[in-house]
Coordinates of C-alpha atoms and ligand atoms in Angstrom, one line a residue:
X29 CA 17.0 -7.1 13.2
X30 CA 13.6 -8.4 12.4
X31 CA 12.2 -11.0 14.9
X32 CA 11.5 -14.4 13.6
X33 CA 7.8 -14.8 13.0
X34 CA 5.5 -17.7 11.7
X35 CA 4.7 -15.6 8.8
X36 CA 8.2 -15.7 7.5
X37 CA 7.4 -18.6 5.3
X38 CA 4.5 -16.4 3.8
X39 CA 6.8 -13.7 2.8
X40 CA 10.1 -15.3 2.3
X41 CA 9.6 -18.8 1.2
X42 CA 12.5 -20.6 -0.2
X43 CA 10.3 -22.9 -2.2
X44 CA 6.7 -22.9 -3.4
X45 CA 4.5 -25.7 -4.5
X46 CA 1.5 -24.8 -6.6
X47 CA -1.0 -27.5 -6.1
X48 CA -3.5 -27.4 -8.9
X49 CA -1.0 -26.0 -11.3
X50 CA -2.8 -26.2 -14.6
X51 CA -1.5 -27.1 -18.1
X52 CA -4.1 -24.7 -19.6
X53 CA -3.5 -21.0 -20.1
X54 CA -6.2 -19.0 -18.8
X55 CA -6.8 -21.3 -15.8
X56 CA -5.9 -20.0 -12.2
X57 CA -3.5 -22.9 -11.6
X58 CA -1.6 -21.9 -14.8
X59 CA -1.6 -18.1 -14.1
X60 CA -0.1 -18.6 -10.6
X61 CA 2.9 -20.5 -11.9
X62 CA 3.3 -18.1 -14.9
X63 CA 3.4 -15.1 -12.6
X64 CA 5.8 -16.7 -10.2
X65 CA 8.2 -17.2 -13.2
X66 CA 7.5 -13.9 -14.7
X67 CA 7.9 -12.0 -11.7
X68 CA 11.4 -13.4 -11.0
X69 CA 10.8 -15.3 -7.8
X70 CA 14.2 -16.3 -6.7
X71 CA 13.2 -19.6 -4.9
X72 CA 12.2 -22.9 -6.3
X73 CA 8.7 -23.4 -7.9
X74 CA 7.2 -26.9 -7.9
X75 CA 4.0 -27.3 -9.9
X76 CA 1.9 -30.3 -8.6
X77 CA -0.6 -32.0 -10.9
X78 CA -1.1 -35.7 -11.0
X79 CA -2.0 -35.5 -14.8
X80 CA 1.0 -33.3 -15.9
X81 CA 4.6 -34.1 -16.5
X82 CA 5.7 -30.5 -17.1
X83 CA 3.9 -27.0 -16.8
X84 CA 5.4 -23.9 -18.2
X85 CA 8.9 -25.8 -18.5
X86 CA 9.0 -26.8 -15.0
X87 CA 8.9 -30.4 -14.0
X88 CA 5.4 -31.2 -12.4
X89 CA 4.8 -33.6 -9.5
X90 CA 1.8 -35.9 -8.8
X91 CA 1.7 -34.9 -5.4
X92 CA 3.4 -32.5 -2.9
X93 CA 4.8 -35.8 -1.3
X94 CA 6.8 -36.5 -4.4
X95 CA 8.8 -33.3 -4.4
X96 CA 12.5 -34.2 -3.5
X97 CA 13.0 -30.9 -1.4
X98 CA 11.6 -29.1 1.4
X99 CA 8.5 -27.0 0.7
X100 CA 8.0 -23.8 2.6
X101 CA 4.6 -22.5 1.1
X102 CA 2.0 -24.6 -1.0
X103 CA -0.4 -22.5 -3.0
X104 CA -3.7 -24.5 -3.3
X105 CA -5.7 -24.1 -6.3
X106 CA -7.6 -27.2 -6.7
X107 CA -11.6 -27.5 -6.5
X108 CA -13.0 -27.3 -2.8
X109 CA -13.7 -31.0 -2.5
X110 CA -10.0 -31.9 -2.6
X111 CA -8.4 -29.1 -0.8
X112 CA -8.4 -30.8 2.6
X113 CA -6.9 -34.0 1.1
X114 CA -4.0 -32.0 -0.4
X115 CA -3.7 -29.9 2.7
X116 CA -3.1 -33.2 4.7
X117 CA -0.4 -34.2 2.3
X118 CA 1.1 -30.7 2.8
X119 CA 1.2 -31.4 6.5
X120 CA 2.9 -34.7 6.1
X121 CA 5.4 -33.1 3.9
X122 CA 6.2 -30.5 6.4
X123 CA 5.0 -27.4 4.5
X124 CA 4.9 -24.3 6.5
X125 CA 2.2 -22.2 5.0
X126 CA -0.8 -22.7 3.0
X127 CA -2.0 -20.2 0.5
X128 CA -5.6 -21.4 -0.2
X129 CA -7.0 -19.9 -3.2
X130 CA -10.0 -22.0 -3.5
X131 CA -13.5 -20.6 -3.0
X132 CA -16.6 -22.3 -1.7
X133 CA -15.9 -22.3 2.1
X134 CA -17.5 -20.2 4.9
X135 CA -18.4 -17.5 2.4
X136 CA -21.0 -19.7 1.0
X137 CA -21.9 -21.4 4.4
X138 CA -19.5 -24.4 4.1
X139 CA -18.2 -24.0 7.5
X140 CA -17.3 -27.6 8.2
X141 CA -14.7 -27.7 5.3
X142 CA -13.2 -24.4 6.6
X143 CA -13.0 -25.8 10.2
X144 CA -11.6 -28.9 9.0
X145 CA -8.9 -27.2 7.0
X146 CA -7.8 -25.2 10.1
X147 CA -7.8 -28.4 12.1
X148 CA -5.5 -30.1 9.6
X149 CA -3.2 -27.0 9.6
X150 CA -3.1 -26.9 13.4
X151 CA -2.5 -30.6 13.6
X152 CA 0.7 -30.3 11.5
X153 CA 1.8 -26.8 12.7
X154 CA 1.0 -25.1 9.6
X155 CA -0.6 -21.7 9.0
X156 CA -3.3 -20.9 6.4
X157 CA -4.0 -17.7 4.4
X158 CA -7.4 -17.7 3.1
X159 CA -9.3 -19.6 1.8
X160 CA -11.1 -17.6 -0.9
X161 CA -8.1 -15.3 -1.9
X162 CA -6.3 -14.2 -5.0
X163 CA -2.9 -14.9 -3.5
X164 CA 0.1 -13.1 -2.1
X165 CA 2.9 -11.1 -3.5
X166 CA 6.1 -9.8 -2.0
X167 CA 8.2 -7.7 -4.4
X168 CA 11.5 -7.8 -2.5
X169 CA 12.0 -11.3 -3.5
X170 CA 10.0 -11.0 -6.7
X171 CA 7.2 -13.4 -5.6
X172 CA 4.0 -12.8 -7.3
X173 CA 2.0 -16.0 -6.1
X174 CA -1.4 -14.5 -7.3
X175 CA -3.7 -14.9 -10.2
X176 CA -3.7 -11.0 -10.6
X177 CA -1.7 -9.1 -13.1
X178 CA 1.9 -10.4 -13.7
X179 CA 3.6 -7.0 -13.3
X180 CA 3.5 -5.4 -9.9
X181 CA 5.5 -2.1 -9.6
X182 CA 8.1 -2.5 -6.7
X183 CA 8.1 -0.1 -4.0
X184 CA 7.3 0.3 -0.2
X185 CA 3.4 0.3 0.2
X186 CA 2.1 -2.9 1.5
X187 CA -1.5 -3.5 0.4
X188 CA -3.9 -5.7 2.5
X189 CA -7.2 -6.5 1.1
X190 CA -10.3 -8.3 2.2
X191 CA -11.8 -8.0 -1.3
X192 CA -10.3 -10.1 -3.9
X193 CA -11.6 -8.6 -7.2
X194 CA -11.0 -5.0 -6.0
X195 CA -7.5 -6.1 -4.7
X196 CA -6.6 -7.6 -8.3
X197 CA -8.0 -4.5 -9.9
X198 CA -6.1 -2.2 -7.7
X199 CA -2.8 -4.2 -8.4
X200 CA -3.1 -3.1 -12.0
X201 CA -4.3 0.4 -11.1
X202 CA -1.3 1.0 -8.7
X203 CA 1.2 0.0 -11.5
X204 CA -0.5 2.5 -13.9
X205 CA -0.5 5.3 -11.2
X206 CA 3.4 4.7 -10.5
X207 CA 2.5 3.5 -7.1
X208 CA 5.2 1.0 -5.8
X209 CA 4.2 -2.0 -3.6
X210 CA 6.3 -4.1 -1.3
X211 CA 3.4 -6.5 -0.6
X212 CA 0.0 -7.5 -1.8
X213 CA -1.9 -9.8 0.6
X214 CA -5.5 -11.4 -0.1
X215 CA -7.2 -12.0 3.1
X216 CA -10.3 -13.8 2.0
X217 CA -12.1 -15.5 4.8
X218 CA -9.3 -15.3 7.4
X219 CA -9.9 -18.9 8.6
X220 CA -6.3 -18.6 10.2
X221 CA -4.0 -15.7 9.5
X222 CA -5.7 -12.4 9.8
X223 CA -5.2 -8.6 9.1
X224 CA -3.6 -8.1 12.5
X225 CA -1.0 -10.6 12.0
X226 CA -0.1 -9.7 8.5
X227 CA 0.1 -6.0 9.8
X228 CA 2.5 -7.0 12.5
X229 CA 4.8 -8.8 10.2
X230 CA 4.8 -5.8 7.9
X231 CA 5.6 -3.4 10.6
X232 CA 9.0 -4.9 11.2
X233 CA 9.5 -5.4 7.2
X234 CA 12.3 -3.0 6.3
X235 CA 10.9 -2.9 2.8
X236 CA 7.6 -1.5 3.9
X237 CA 7.0 2.1 4.8
X238 CA 3.2 2.3 5.0
X239 CA 0.4 -0.2 5.3
X240 CA -2.8 0.3 3.2
X241 CA -5.7 -1.9 4.2
X242 CA -9.0 -2.4 2.4
X243 CA -11.1 -3.8 5.4
X244 CA -14.7 -5.1 5.3
X245 CA -15.0 -6.1 8.8
X246 CA -13.3 -8.1 11.7
X247 CA -14.3 -11.6 13.2
X248 CA -16.7 -11.1 16.2
X249 CA -14.9 -10.6 19.5
X250 CA -11.5 -9.6 18.0
X251 CA -12.1 -5.9 18.3
X252 CA -10.0 -5.3 21.3
X253 CA -7.1 -7.4 20.2
X254 CA -7.1 -5.6 16.8
X255 CA -7.0 -2.2 18.5
X256 CA -4.2 -3.3 21.0
X257 CA -2.1 -4.9 18.1
X258 CA -2.6 -2.1 15.6
X259 CA -1.4 0.4 18.3
X260 CA 2.0 -1.5 18.2
X261 CA 2.0 -1.5 14.4
X262 CA 1.1 2.4 14.1
X263 CA 3.9 3.1 16.6
X264 CA 6.2 1.7 13.9
X265 CA 4.7 2.9 10.6
X266 CA 1.5 4.5 9.4
X267 CA -1.5 2.4 8.7
X268 CA -4.3 3.7 6.4
X269 CA -7.8 1.7 6.2
X270 CA -10.4 2.1 4.1
X271 CA -13.4 0.4 5.7
X272 CA -16.3 -0.8 3.5
X273 CA -19.7 -1.3 4.7
X274 CA -20.3 2.0 6.5
X275 CA -24.0 2.1 5.6
X276 CA -26.7 -0.4 6.7
X277 CA -26.9 -1.7 3.1
X278 CA -23.2 -1.8 2.8
X279 CA -23.0 -3.8 6.0
X280 CA -25.4 -6.4 4.7
X281 CA -23.3 -6.6 1.5
X282 CA -20.3 -7.3 3.5
X283 CA -21.9 -10.1 5.4
X284 CA -22.6 -12.0 2.2
X285 CA -19.2 -11.2 0.6
X286 CA -16.6 -12.4 3.4
X287 CA -18.9 -13.2 6.2
X288 CA -17.2 -10.5 8.3
X289 CA -19.2 -8.4 10.8
X290 CA -19.2 -4.9 9.5
X291 CA -20.6 -3.5 12.8
X292 CA -21.6 -0.2 13.7
X293 CA -19.4 2.1 11.7
X294 CA -18.9 4.5 14.6
X295 CA -17.5 1.7 16.8
X296 CA -14.9 1.2 13.8
X297 CA -14.2 4.8 13.7
X298 CA -13.5 5.0 17.6
X299 CA -11.4 1.9 17.3
X300 CA -9.2 3.1 14.5
X301 CA -8.7 6.5 16.4
X302 CA -7.7 4.6 19.4
X303 CA -5.2 2.5 17.4
X304 CA -3.7 5.5 15.5
X305 CA -5.0 4.2 12.2
X306 CA -5.7 6.8 9.6
X307 CA -9.1 6.3 8.0
X308 CA -9.5 7.2 4.3
X309 CA -12.9 7.8 2.8
X310 CA -12.1 6.4 -0.7
X311 CA -9.5 4.2 -2.4
X312 CA -8.2 7.1 -4.2
X313 CA -7.6 8.9 -0.8
X314 CA -6.0 5.8 0.7
X315 CA -3.4 5.6 -2.3
X316 CA -3.0 9.3 -2.2
X317 CA -1.8 9.3 1.4
X318 CA 0.3 6.1 1.0
X319 CA 2.1 7.7 -1.8
X320 CA 3.0 10.6 0.4
X321 CA 4.0 8.5 3.3
X322 CA 6.1 6.0 1.0
X323 CA 8.1 8.7 -0.6
X324 CA 8.2 11.7 1.9
X325 CA 10.0 12.1 5.3
X326 CA 7.4 12.8 8.1
X327 CA 6.9 16.4 8.5
X328 CA 9.5 17.9 11.0
X329 CA 7.0 20.4 12.0
X330 CA 3.6 22.1 11.1
X331 CA 4.7 25.2 9.0
X332 CA 3.7 24.7 5.6
X333 CA 4.3 27.0 2.5
X334 CA 2.5 26.9 -0.8
X335 CA 4.3 27.8 -4.0
X336 CA 2.0 28.5 -7.0
X337 CA 1.8 30.1 -10.5
X338 CA -2.0 30.5 -10.1
X339 CA -4.0 32.6 -7.5
X340 CA -7.2 30.2 -8.0
X341 CA -5.3 27.0 -7.0
X342 CA -3.5 28.8 -4.3
X343 CA -6.9 29.7 -2.7
X344 CA -8.2 26.2 -3.1
X345 CA -5.2 25.0 -1.4
X346 CA -5.6 27.5 1.3
X347 CA -9.1 26.4 1.9
X348 CA -8.2 22.8 2.0
X349 CA -5.3 23.5 4.4
X350 CA -7.7 25.2 6.8
X351 CA -10.3 22.5 6.3
X352 CA -7.8 19.6 7.1
X353 CA -5.9 21.3 9.8
X354 CA -2.7 22.2 7.9
X355 CA -1.2 25.3 9.3
X356 CA 0.1 27.8 6.7
X357 CA 3.2 29.7 7.7
X358 CA 2.8 33.4 8.2
X359 CA 6.1 34.5 6.7
X360 CA 8.1 37.2 8.4
X361 CA 9.4 40.2 6.6
X362 CA 12.7 38.6 5.9
X363 CA 11.3 35.5 4.3
X364 CA 8.8 37.8 2.4
X365 CA 11.6 39.7 0.9
X366 CA 13.4 36.4 -0.1
X367 CA 10.4 35.0 -1.8
X368 CA 9.8 38.6 -3.4
X369 CA 13.1 38.2 -5.2
X370 CA 11.9 34.8 -6.8
X371 CA 9.1 36.4 -8.9
X372 CA 8.0 39.2 -11.2
X373 CA 6.9 42.4 -9.4
X374 CA 3.4 41.7 -9.6
X375 CA 3.6 38.3 -7.8
X376 CA 2.7 37.8 -4.3
X377 CA 5.5 36.8 -1.8
X378 CA 2.9 35.9 1.1
X379 CA 1.8 32.4 1.6
X380 CA 0.6 31.1 -0.9
X381 CA 3.6 32.4 -2.6
X382 CA 2.3 33.2 -6.0
X383 CA 4.9 33.3 -8.6
X384 CA 2.3 34.5 -11.2
X385 CA 1.0 33.0 -14.5
X386 CA 4.2 34.3 -16.1
X387 CA 6.4 32.0 -13.8
X388 CA 9.0 29.9 -15.6
X389 CA 11.3 27.1 -14.3
X390 CA 13.7 29.5 -12.7
X391 CA 11.1 31.1 -10.7
X392 CA 9.9 27.9 -9.2
X393 CA 13.6 26.8 -8.5
X394 CA 14.4 29.9 -6.8
X395 CA 11.3 29.9 -4.5
X396 CA 11.8 26.2 -3.8
X397 CA 15.4 27.1 -2.8
X398 CA 14.1 29.8 -0.3
X399 CA 11.6 27.4 1.2
X400 CA 14.2 24.6 1.6
X401 CA 16.8 26.9 3.0
X402 CA 14.5 28.7 5.6
X403 CA 14.4 26.8 8.9
X404 CA 10.9 28.5 9.5
X405 CA 9.4 26.3 6.7
X406 CA 8.7 22.6 7.5
X407 CA 6.5 21.4 4.7
X408 CA 6.4 22.5 0.9
X409 CA 3.4 22.2 -1.5
X410 CA 4.1 23.2 -5.1
X411 CA 1.1 24.0 -7.2
X412 CA 1.2 24.3 -11.0
X413 CA -1.5 25.4 -13.5
X414 CA -0.7 24.6 -17.1
X415 CA 0.5 27.6 -19.0
X416 CA 2.0 27.8 -22.4
X417 CA 5.1 29.6 -21.0
X418 CA 6.1 26.7 -18.8
X419 CA 6.4 23.1 -19.9
X420 CA 5.1 20.8 -17.1
X421 CA 7.9 18.2 -18.0
X422 CA 10.5 20.8 -17.7
X423 CA 9.2 21.8 -14.4
X424 CA 8.8 18.3 -13.0
X425 CA 12.5 17.8 -13.9
X426 CA 13.7 20.9 -12.2
X427 CA 11.5 20.1 -9.1
X428 CA 13.1 16.7 -8.9
X429 CA 16.5 18.0 -9.3
X430 CA 16.1 20.6 -6.4
X431 CA 14.4 18.0 -4.2
X432 CA 17.5 15.8 -4.7
X433 CA 19.7 18.6 -3.7
X434 CA 18.0 19.4 -0.5
X435 CA 17.2 15.9 0.4
X436 CA 19.0 16.1 3.8
X437 CA 16.6 18.9 4.8
X438 CA 14.0 16.3 5.5
X439 CA 11.2 18.5 4.3
X440 CA 8.2 16.8 2.8
X441 CA 7.5 18.2 -0.7
X442 CA 4.1 17.5 -2.4
X443 CA 3.1 18.7 -5.9
X444 CA -0.2 19.2 -7.7
X445 CA -0.6 19.8 -11.3
X446 CA -3.7 21.0 -12.9
X447 CA -4.0 20.9 -16.8
X448 CA -4.1 18.5 -19.7
X449 CA -2.3 15.4 -20.9
X450 CA 1.2 17.0 -20.5
X451 CA 0.5 17.5 -16.7
X452 CA -0.2 13.9 -16.3
X453 CA 3.0 13.0 -18.2
X454 CA 5.0 15.4 -15.8
X455 CA 3.2 14.0 -12.7
X456 CA 4.5 10.5 -13.9
X457 CA 8.0 11.9 -14.0
X458 CA 7.7 13.1 -10.5
X459 CA 6.0 10.1 -9.0
X460 CA 8.7 8.0 -10.7
X461 CA 11.3 10.1 -8.9
X462 CA 9.6 9.7 -5.6
X463 CA 8.0 13.0 -5.4
X464 CA 4.3 12.8 -4.8
X465 CA 2.2 14.5 -7.4
X466 CA -1.5 14.9 -7.6
X467 CA -4.0 16.4 -10.2
X468 CA -5.6 18.6 -7.8
X469 CA -4.3 21.0 -4.9
X470 CA -7.0 19.4 -2.5
X471 CA -5.4 16.0 -3.0
X472 CA -2.0 17.3 -2.2
X473 CA -2.9 19.3 0.8
X474 CA -5.1 16.3 2.0
X475 CA -2.2 13.9 1.8
X476 CA 0.1 16.3 3.7
X477 CA -2.8 16.6 6.4
X478 CA -2.7 12.9 6.8
X479 CA 0.9 12.9 7.4
X480 CA 0.5 15.7 9.9
X481 CA -2.1 13.6 11.7
X482 CA 0.4 10.8 12.0
X483 CA 3.2 13.0 13.1
X484 CA 1.1 14.4 15.7
X485 CA 0.0 10.8 16.9
X486 CA 3.6 9.9 17.0
X487 CA 4.5 12.7 19.0
X488 CA 1.7 12.1 21.5
X489 CA 3.1 8.4 21.9
X490 CA 6.5 9.9 22.3
X491 CA 5.4 12.0 25.2
X492 CA 4.0 8.8 26.8
X493 CA 7.4 7.1 26.2
X494 CA 5.8 4.7 23.7
X495 CA 8.0 5.2 20.6
Ligands
LIG522 N1 -3.5 -32.2 -7.1 C1 -3.1 -31.3 -8.0 N2 -3.6 -31.0 -9.1 C2 -4.9 -31.6 -9.3 C3 -5.3 -32.4 -8.5 C4 -4.6 -32.8 -7.3 N3 -5.1 -33.8 -6.5 N4 -6.4 -33.0 -9.1 C5 -6.6 -32.2 -10.0 N5 -5.7 -31.5 -10.4 C6 -5.4 -30.3 -11.4 C7 -6.3 -30.5 -12.5 O1 -6.2 -31.6 -13.4 C8 -6.3 -29.0 -13.1 O2 -5.2 -29.2 -14.1 P1 -5.4 -29.2 -15.8 O3 -6.1 -28.0 -16.0 O4 -3.8 -29.2 -16.2 O5 -6.1 -30.3 -15.9 C9 -5.9 -28.3 -12.0 O6 -5.5 -29.1 -10.9 C10 -7.0 -27.5 -11.4 O7 -8.3 -28.3 -11.3 P2 -9.5 -28.1 -12.0 O8 -10.4 -29.1 -11.6 O9 -9.4 -27.8 -13.4 O10 -10.0 -26.7 -11.2 P3 -10.3 -25.4 -11.8 O11 -9.0 -24.7 -12.1 O12 -11.4 -25.2 -12.6 O13 -10.7 -24.7 -10.3 C11 -10.2 -23.4 -8.4 C12 -10.0 -24.6 -9.3 C13 -9.7 -22.3 -9.3 C14 -9.4 -23.4 -7.2 C15 -11.8 -23.2 -8.2 O14 -12.2 -24.2 -7.6 C16 -12.0 -22.1 -7.4 O15 -12.1 -22.1 -6.3 N6 -12.3 -20.8 -8.2 C17 -12.5 -19.6 -7.4 C18 -11.2 -18.9 -6.9 C19 -11.5 -17.6 -6.3 O16 -12.3 -16.9 -6.8 N7 -10.9 -17.2 -5.3 C20 -11.0 -16.0 -4.5 C21 -10.3 -15.0 -5.3 S1 -10.7 -13.4 -4.9 C22 -11.7 -12.8 -6.2 O17 -12.8 -12.6 -5.8 C23 -11.1 -12.6 -7.4

């Protein structure tokens, strides 16, 4: 069972007050109430606004103190000048966690107000997320307490972000790309709750399989604690970080954005490595890897087979495998003969297993069966180049069926499809069915490589008796 944590109120509040709930569509305080309602939040929602009787059909209260119920979480979206006053009222009310949307604190040099906010929180035993954030969402309870898009695709990737605008943008982007999220957490200035504490909570969350973090920097002096705590998190589940501010100019931009210390990039790299964190170079890469971790079992071994209908993409995948340290299986004669039976005489049964451009659904299905049934094969990469003889949607459906049939084999399966709009539709089918599909062989292989790195890391911990 998950240990109790002070952050339970942030992810599982029984009731939420929105302080600064607005009567006016388009305003932040209105959008948060609307998102909570539309996302199907199962707890109680209490809009707070001294000038309103009702907001979006819900009774509004002049102050949090007037709410005739316990309040676990207060989302604060009033101007900076009144935040600390309403925070004090929250303390008197017994609120457990404040989600402070309001900007205008330390990120613009207003340190006093931020320090005062933390002091008030400490005095009353409250925790603070923010300030300067777009909110928090946790899909298992249908809670979207953000002013981002109302629709979040449910899934098991937790996304923590130090950038607000990028975070909001990626909420929409993930939904469009069939990426399911368990949680979205905007960190902002991290006056109190930080990336480490949120990661620790998510490490024990049964609805989260992988944690993806957009990180700008850590507070000075917290590096060692970050490494030690994240070691415990990565022993439980994979953590992927994209670290912004790698360059000198990027680091300067970070300082004026969230006030964090971007620091020497090499130090971050070394720290991530020590902590078992997978460092992605781009946002796309971070979510590519997260997609694989979220849907596939960890590789049971290293031996990888590539099945393709195109020699060229097979070669590109082979190059990517070598570059990323993904070992390709050298099939023995018995396996070669089995693969040979799945293809026309001019195909190639070695690895990559090239079914040829003439390949149809049956060829792919037969080759996939061989790969699943062979105990020499640990991981499978399927590549498809669009041809007029094989409809990608038919292939996607067939791959899905075979993968379901062999689910108990626990072998990761990753797919890459190269082609026109139809291949994108087919990839949607696959991704919706929890088979990670990518538009290039390199991205599929790169994602498998990340899984293998994490597998090796866990094995190392296992040898030390740490997992
Ligand atoms: N208690 C509760 N509600 C109150 C109180 C009070 N004491 N006093 C006023 N209100 C009401 C207001 O009347 C208003 O409701 P109304 O529209 O029905 O009249 C509502 O609270 C909001 O107050 P406003 O004065 O209208 O404030 P506004 O909505 O313009 O701004 C906000 C508040 C959004 C918090 C703003 O100060 C702010 O910080 N904006 C930036 C937020 C941000 O960017 N955060 C980082 C996100 S990440 C990113 O970069 C995307």
